[in-house]
PDB file of C-alpha atoms in Angstrom:
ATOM      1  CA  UNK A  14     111.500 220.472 144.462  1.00 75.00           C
ATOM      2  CA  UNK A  15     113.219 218.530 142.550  1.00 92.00           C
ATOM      3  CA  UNK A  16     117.338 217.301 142.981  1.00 96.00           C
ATOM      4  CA  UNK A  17     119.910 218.233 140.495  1.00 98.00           C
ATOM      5  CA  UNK A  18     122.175 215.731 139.810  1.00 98.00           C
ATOM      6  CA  UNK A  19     125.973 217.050 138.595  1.00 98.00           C
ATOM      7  CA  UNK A  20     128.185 214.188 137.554  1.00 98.00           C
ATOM      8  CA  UNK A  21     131.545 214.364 136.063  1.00 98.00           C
ATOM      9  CA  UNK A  22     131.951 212.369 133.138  1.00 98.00           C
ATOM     10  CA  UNK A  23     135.713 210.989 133.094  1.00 97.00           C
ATOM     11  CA  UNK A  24     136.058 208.420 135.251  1.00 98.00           C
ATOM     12  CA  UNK A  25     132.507 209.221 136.689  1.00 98.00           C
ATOM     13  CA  UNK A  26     129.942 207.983 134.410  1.00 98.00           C
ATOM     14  CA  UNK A  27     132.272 206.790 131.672  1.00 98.00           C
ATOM     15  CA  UNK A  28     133.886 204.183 132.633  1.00 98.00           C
ATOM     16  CA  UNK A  29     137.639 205.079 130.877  1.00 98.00           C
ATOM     17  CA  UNK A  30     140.091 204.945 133.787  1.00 98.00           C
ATOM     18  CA  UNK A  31     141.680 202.261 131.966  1.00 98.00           C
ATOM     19  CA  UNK A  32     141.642 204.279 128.457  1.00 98.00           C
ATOM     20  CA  UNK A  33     143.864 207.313 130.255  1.00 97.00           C
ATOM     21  CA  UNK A  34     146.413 205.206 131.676  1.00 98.00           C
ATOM     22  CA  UNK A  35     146.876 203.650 128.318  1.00 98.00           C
ATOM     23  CA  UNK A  36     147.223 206.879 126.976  1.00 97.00           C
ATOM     24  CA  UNK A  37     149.154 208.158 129.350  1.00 97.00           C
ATOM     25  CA  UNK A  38     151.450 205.256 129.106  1.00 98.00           C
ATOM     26  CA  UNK A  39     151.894 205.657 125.201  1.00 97.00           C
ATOM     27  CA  UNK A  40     152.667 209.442 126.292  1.00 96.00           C
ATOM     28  CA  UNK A  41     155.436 208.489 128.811  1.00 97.00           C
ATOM     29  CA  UNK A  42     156.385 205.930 126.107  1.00 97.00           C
ATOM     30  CA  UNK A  43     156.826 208.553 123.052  1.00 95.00           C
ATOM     31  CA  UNK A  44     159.083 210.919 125.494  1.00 96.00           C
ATOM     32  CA  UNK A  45     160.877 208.131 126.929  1.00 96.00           C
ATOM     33  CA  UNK A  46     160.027 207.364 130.351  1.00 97.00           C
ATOM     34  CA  UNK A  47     159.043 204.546 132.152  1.00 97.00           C
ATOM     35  CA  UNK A  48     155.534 203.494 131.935  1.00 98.00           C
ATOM     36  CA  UNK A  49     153.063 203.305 135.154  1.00 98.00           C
ATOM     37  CA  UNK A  50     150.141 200.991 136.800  1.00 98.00           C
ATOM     38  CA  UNK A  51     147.160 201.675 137.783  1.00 98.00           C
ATOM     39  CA  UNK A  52     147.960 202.503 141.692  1.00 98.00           C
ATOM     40  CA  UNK A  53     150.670 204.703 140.441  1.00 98.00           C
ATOM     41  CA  UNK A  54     148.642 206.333 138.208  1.00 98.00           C
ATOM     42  CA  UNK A  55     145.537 206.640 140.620  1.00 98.00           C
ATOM     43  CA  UNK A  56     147.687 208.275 143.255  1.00 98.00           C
ATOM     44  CA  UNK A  57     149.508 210.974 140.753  1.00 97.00           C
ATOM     45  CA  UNK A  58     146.519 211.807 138.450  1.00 97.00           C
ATOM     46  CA  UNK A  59     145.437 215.373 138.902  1.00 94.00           C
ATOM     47  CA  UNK A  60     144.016 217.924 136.594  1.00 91.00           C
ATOM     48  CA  UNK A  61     144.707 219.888 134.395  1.00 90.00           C
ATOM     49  CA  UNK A  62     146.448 216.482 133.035  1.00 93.00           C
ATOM     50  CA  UNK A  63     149.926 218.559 132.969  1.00 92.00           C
ATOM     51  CA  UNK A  64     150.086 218.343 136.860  1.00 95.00           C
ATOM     52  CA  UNK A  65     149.828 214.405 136.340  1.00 96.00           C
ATOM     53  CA  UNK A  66     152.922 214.289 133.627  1.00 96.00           C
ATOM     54  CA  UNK A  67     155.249 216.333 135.625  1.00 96.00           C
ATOM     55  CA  UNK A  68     154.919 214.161 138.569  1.00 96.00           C
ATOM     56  CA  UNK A  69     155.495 211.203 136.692  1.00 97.00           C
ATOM     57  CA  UNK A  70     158.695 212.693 135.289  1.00 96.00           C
ATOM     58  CA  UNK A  71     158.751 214.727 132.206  1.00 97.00           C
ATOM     59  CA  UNK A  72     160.221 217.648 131.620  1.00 96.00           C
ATOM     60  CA  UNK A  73     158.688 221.341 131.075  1.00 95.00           C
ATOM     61  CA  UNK A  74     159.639 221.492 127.275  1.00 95.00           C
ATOM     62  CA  UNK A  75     158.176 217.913 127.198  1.00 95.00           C
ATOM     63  CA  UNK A  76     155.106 218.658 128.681  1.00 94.00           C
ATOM     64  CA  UNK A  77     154.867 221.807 126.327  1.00 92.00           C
ATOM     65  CA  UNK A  78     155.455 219.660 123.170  1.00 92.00           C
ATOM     66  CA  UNK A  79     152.614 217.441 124.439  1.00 90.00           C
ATOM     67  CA  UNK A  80     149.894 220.806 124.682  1.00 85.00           C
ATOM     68  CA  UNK A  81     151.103 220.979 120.542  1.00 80.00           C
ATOM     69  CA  UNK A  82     148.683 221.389 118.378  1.00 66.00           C
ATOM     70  CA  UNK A  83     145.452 221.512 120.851  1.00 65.00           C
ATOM     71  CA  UNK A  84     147.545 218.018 122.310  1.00 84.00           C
ATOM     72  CA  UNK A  85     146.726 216.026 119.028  1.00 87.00           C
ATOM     73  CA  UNK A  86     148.996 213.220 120.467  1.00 91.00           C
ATOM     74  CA  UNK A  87     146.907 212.637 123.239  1.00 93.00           C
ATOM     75  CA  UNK A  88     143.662 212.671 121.334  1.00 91.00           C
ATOM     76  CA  UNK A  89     144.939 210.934 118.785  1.00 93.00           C
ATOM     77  CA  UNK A  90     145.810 208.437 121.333  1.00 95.00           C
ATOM     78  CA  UNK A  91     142.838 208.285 123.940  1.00 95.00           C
ATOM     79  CA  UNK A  92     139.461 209.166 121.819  1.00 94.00           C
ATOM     80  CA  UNK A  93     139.921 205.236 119.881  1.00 96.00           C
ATOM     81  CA  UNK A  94     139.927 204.013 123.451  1.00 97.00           C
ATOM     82  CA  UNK A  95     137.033 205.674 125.074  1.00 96.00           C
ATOM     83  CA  UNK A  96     135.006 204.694 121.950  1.00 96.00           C
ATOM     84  CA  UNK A  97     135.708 201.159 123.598  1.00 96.00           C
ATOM     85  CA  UNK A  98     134.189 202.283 126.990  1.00 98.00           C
ATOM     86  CA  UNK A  99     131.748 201.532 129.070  1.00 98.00           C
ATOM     87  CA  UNK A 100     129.430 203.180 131.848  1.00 98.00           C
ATOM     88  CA  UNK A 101     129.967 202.966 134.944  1.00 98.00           C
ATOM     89  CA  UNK A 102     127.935 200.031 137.126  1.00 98.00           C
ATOM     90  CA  UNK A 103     125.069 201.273 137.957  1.00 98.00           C
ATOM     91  CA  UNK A 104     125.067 204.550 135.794  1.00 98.00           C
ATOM     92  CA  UNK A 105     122.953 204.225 133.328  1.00 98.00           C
ATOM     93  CA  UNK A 106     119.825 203.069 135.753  1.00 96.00           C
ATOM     94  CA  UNK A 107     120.560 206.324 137.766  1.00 97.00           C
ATOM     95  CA  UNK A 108     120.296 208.539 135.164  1.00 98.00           C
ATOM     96  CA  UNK A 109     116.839 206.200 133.570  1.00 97.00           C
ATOM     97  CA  UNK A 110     115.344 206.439 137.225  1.00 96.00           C
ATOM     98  CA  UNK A 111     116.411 210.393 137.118  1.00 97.00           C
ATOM     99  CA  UNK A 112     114.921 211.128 133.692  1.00 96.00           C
ATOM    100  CA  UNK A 113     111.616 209.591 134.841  1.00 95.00           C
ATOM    101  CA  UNK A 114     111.237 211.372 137.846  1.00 94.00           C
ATOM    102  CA  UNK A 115     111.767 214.704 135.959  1.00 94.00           C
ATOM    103  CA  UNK A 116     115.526 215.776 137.683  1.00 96.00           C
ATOM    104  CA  UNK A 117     118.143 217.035 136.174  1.00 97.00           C
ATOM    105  CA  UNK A 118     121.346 215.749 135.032  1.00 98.00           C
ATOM    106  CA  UNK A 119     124.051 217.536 134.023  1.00 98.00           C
ATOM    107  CA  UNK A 120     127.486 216.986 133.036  1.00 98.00           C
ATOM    108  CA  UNK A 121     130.280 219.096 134.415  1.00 97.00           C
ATOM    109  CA  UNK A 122     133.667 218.119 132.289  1.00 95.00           C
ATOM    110  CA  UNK A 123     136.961 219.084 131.785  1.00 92.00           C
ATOM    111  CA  UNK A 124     136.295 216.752 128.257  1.00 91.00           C
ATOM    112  CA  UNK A 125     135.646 218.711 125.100  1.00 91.00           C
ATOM    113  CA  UNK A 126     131.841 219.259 124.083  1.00 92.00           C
ATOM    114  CA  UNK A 127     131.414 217.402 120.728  1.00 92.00           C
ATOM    115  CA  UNK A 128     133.328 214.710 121.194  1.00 93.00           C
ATOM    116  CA  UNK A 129     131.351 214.131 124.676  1.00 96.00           C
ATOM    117  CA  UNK A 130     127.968 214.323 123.125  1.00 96.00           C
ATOM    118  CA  UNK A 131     128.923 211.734 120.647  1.00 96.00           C
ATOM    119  CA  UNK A 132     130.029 209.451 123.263  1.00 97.00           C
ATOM    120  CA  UNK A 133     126.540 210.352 125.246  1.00 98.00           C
ATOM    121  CA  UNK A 134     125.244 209.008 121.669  1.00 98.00           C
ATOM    122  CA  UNK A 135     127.452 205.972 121.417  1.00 98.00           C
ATOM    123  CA  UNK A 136     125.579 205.151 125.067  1.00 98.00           C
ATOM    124  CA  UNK A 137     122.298 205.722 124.225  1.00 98.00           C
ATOM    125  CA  UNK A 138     121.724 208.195 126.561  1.00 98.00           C
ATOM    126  CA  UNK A 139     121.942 211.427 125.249  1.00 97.00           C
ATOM    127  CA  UNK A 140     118.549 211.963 125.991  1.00 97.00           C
ATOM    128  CA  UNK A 141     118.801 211.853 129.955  1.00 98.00           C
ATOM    129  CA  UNK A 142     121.640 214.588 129.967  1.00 98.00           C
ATOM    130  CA  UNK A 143     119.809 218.112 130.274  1.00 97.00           C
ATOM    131  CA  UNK A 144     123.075 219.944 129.389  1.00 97.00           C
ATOM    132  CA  UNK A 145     126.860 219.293 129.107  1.00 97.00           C
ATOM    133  CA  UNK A 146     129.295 222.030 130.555  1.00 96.00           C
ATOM    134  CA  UNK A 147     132.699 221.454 128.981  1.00 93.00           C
ATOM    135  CA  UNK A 148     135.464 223.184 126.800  1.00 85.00           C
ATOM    136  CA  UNK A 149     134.603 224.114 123.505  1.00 84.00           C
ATOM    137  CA  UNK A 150     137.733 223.016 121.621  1.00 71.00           C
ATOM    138  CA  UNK A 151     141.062 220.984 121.724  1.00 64.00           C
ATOM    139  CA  UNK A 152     142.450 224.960 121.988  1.00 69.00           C
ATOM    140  CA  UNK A 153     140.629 225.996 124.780  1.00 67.00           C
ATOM    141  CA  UNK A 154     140.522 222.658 126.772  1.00 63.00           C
ATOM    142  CA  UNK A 155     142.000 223.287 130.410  1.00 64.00           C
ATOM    143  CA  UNK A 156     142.711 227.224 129.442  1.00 66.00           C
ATOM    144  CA  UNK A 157     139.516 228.668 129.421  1.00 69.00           C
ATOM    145  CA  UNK A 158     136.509 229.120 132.766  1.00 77.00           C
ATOM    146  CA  UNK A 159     137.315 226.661 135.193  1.00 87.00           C
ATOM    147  CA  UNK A 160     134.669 223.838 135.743  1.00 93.00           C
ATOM    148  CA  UNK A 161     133.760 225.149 139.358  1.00 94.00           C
ATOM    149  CA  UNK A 162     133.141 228.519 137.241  1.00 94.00           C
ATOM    150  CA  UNK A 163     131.477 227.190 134.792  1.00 94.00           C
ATOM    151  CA  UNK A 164     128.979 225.219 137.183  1.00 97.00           C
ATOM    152  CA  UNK A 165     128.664 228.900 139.552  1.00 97.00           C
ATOM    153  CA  UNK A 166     127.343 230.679 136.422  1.00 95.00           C
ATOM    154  CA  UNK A 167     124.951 227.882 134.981  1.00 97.00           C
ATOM    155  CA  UNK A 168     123.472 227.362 138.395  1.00 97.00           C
ATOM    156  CA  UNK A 169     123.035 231.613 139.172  1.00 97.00           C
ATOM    157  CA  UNK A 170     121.194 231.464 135.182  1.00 97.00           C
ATOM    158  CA  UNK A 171     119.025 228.514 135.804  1.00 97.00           C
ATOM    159  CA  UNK A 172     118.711 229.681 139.763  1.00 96.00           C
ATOM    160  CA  UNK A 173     119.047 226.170 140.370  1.00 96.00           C
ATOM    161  CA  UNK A 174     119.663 225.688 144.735  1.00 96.00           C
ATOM    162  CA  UNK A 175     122.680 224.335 146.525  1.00 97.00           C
ATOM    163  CA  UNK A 176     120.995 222.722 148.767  1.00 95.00           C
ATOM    164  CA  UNK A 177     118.838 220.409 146.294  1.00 97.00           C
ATOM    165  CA  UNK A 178     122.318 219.955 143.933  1.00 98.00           C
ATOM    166  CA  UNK A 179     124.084 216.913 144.362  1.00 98.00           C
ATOM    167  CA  UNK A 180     128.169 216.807 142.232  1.00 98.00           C
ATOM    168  CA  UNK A 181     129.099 213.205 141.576  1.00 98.00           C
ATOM    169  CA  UNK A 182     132.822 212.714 140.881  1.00 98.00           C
ATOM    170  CA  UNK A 183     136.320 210.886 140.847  1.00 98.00           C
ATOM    171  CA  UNK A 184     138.434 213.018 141.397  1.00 98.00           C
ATOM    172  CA  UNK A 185     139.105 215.833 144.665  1.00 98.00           C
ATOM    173  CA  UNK A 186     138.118 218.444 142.247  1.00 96.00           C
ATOM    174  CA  UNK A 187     134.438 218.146 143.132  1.00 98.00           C
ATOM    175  CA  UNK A 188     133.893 217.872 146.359  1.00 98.00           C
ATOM    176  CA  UNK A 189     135.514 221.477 146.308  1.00 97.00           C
ATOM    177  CA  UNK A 190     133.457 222.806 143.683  1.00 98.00           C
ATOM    178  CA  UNK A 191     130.919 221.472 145.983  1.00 98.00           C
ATOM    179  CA  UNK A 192     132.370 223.015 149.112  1.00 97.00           C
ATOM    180  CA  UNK A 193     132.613 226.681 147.359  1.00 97.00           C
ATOM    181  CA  UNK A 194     128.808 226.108 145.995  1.00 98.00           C
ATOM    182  CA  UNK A 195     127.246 224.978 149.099  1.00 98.00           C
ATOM    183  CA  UNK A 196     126.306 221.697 147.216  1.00 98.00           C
ATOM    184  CA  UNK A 197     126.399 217.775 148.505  1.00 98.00           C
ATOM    185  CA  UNK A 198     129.438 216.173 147.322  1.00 98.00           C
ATOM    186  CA  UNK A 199     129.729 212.937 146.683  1.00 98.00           C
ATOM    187  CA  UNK A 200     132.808 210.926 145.542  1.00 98.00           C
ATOM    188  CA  UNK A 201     132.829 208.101 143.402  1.00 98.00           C
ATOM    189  CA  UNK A 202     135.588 204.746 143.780  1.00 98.00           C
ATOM    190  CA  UNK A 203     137.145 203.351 140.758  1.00 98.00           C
ATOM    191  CA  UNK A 204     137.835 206.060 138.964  1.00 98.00           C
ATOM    192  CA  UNK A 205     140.982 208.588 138.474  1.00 98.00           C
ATOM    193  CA  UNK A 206     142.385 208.474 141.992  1.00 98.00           C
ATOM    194  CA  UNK A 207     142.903 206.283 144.575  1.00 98.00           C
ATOM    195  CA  UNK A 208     139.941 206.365 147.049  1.00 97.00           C
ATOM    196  CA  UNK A 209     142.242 207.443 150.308  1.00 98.00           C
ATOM    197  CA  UNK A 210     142.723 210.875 148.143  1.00 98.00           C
ATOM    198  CA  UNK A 211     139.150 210.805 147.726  1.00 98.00           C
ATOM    199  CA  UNK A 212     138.511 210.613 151.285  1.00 97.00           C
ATOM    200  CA  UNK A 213     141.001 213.036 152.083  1.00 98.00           C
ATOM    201  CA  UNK A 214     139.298 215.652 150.892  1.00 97.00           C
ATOM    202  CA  UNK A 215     136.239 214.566 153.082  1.00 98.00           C
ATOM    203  CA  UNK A 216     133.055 214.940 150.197  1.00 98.00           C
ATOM    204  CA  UNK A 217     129.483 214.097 152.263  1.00 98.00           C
ATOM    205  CA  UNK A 218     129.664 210.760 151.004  1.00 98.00           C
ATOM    206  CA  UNK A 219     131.449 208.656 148.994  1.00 98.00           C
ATOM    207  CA  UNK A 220     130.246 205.331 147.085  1.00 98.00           C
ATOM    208  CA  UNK A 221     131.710 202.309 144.796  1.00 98.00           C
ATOM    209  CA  UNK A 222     129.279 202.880 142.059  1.00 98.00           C
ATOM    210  CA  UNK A 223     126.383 204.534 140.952  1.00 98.00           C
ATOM    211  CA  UNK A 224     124.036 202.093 142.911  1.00 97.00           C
ATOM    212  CA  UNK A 225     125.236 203.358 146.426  1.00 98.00           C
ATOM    213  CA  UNK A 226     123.997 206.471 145.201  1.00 97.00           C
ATOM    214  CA  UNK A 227     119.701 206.005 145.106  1.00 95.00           C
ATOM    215  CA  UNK A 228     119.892 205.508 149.039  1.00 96.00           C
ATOM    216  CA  UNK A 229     121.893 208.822 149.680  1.00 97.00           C
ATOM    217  CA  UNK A 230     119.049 210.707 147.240  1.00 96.00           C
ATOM    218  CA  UNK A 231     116.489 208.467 149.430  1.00 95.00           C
ATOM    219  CA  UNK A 232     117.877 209.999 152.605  1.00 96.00           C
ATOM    220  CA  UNK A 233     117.734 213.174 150.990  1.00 96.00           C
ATOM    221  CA  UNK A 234     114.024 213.114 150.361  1.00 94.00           C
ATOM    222  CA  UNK A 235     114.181 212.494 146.884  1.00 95.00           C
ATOM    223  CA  UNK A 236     113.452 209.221 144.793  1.00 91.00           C
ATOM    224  CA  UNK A 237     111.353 207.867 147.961  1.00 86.00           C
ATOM    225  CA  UNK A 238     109.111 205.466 145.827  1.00 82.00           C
ATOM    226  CA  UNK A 239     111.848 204.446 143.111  1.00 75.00           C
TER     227      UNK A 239
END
């Protein structure tokens, strides 16, 4: 059997940390606050992105003028930047090495569909992603099925086992979708939140970048002659 390989995009594959804390700086910025660093940001950051600017300070009819217009200031603000974005180290060999030993890879985002695709374009590697789970729209983006929902119901359709799924992510958020699917979780340094959150919520394994994780596949029983 082959593995399934899950990865979050934000943060995960696409290397854009840097992208949302500019944003969220020019956010904080508009409304008048104080703007953040990195550590700061890494140990607020939280999803849906509302959690994040409450903790940093703004107010409730702030945070509701920011969700305006399917939150055009925020797009408007962080799409220019993620078109200057990278992958992750590592990233794009795991995802070559998985497309040629017939896995598949999946995205699980809290991102909006088209715009993803287009960056999986920008890339060059739309053609390893199998699907992309994500919002439809600007209007449905963090109100609609959750992502752990989302991943339940694609995984009962495609009767695709916990057992052989691996979720790669940033952020907490995973290795509990992981926990409530029976999956292996496995959390990724670097990215949205600081890595003693990470480790906090105690995935199987946790790695600096996408190289660490061809030896945890290994172990696994997968990717033996790679």
């Amino acid at each position: 059997m082959k593995p399934v390989l899950v990865f979050d995009w934000n943060g995960t594959l696409l290397d854009d940390s840097y992208a949302l804390l500019q944003t969220t700086n020019a956010i904080l910025t508009h409304f008048g606050h104080a703007t953040i660093d990195m550590n700061t940001f890494r140990e607020h950051c939280d999803v849906p992105l509302s959690l994040l600017y409450r903790r940093l300070g703004m107010s409730e009819d702030e945070v509701t003028a920011l969700d305006r217009d399917g939150n055009a200031l925020f797009h408007d603000i962080y799409e220019p930047l993620a078109d200057n974005s990278d992958l992750r180290e590592g990233a794009r060999r795991v995802l070559e090495l998985a497309h040629q030993e017939a896995a598949s890879s999946i995205i699980v985002s809290n991102h909006i569909v088209d715009p993803l695709r287009s960056q999986l374009r920008r890339l060059g590697i739309d053609d390893y992603i199998n699907d992309v789970l994500a919002f439809e729209n600007r209007t449905t983006q963090y109100k609609s099925m959750s992502k752990g929902e989302r991943l339940r119901l694609y995984m009962q359709k495609n009767n695709l086992k916990p057992a052989s799924t691996f979720i790669i992510g940033d952020m907490p958020v995973e290795t509990d979708i992981a926990r409530n699917l029976g999956l292996v979780s496995i959390s990724i340094t670097g990215g949205f939140v600081s890595e003693s959150r990470l480790r906090a919520a105690s995935p199987d394994y946790t790695i600096n970048n996408h190289h660490e994780l061809l030896p945890i596949l290994q172990r696994h029983g997968y990717f033996r002659n790679a």
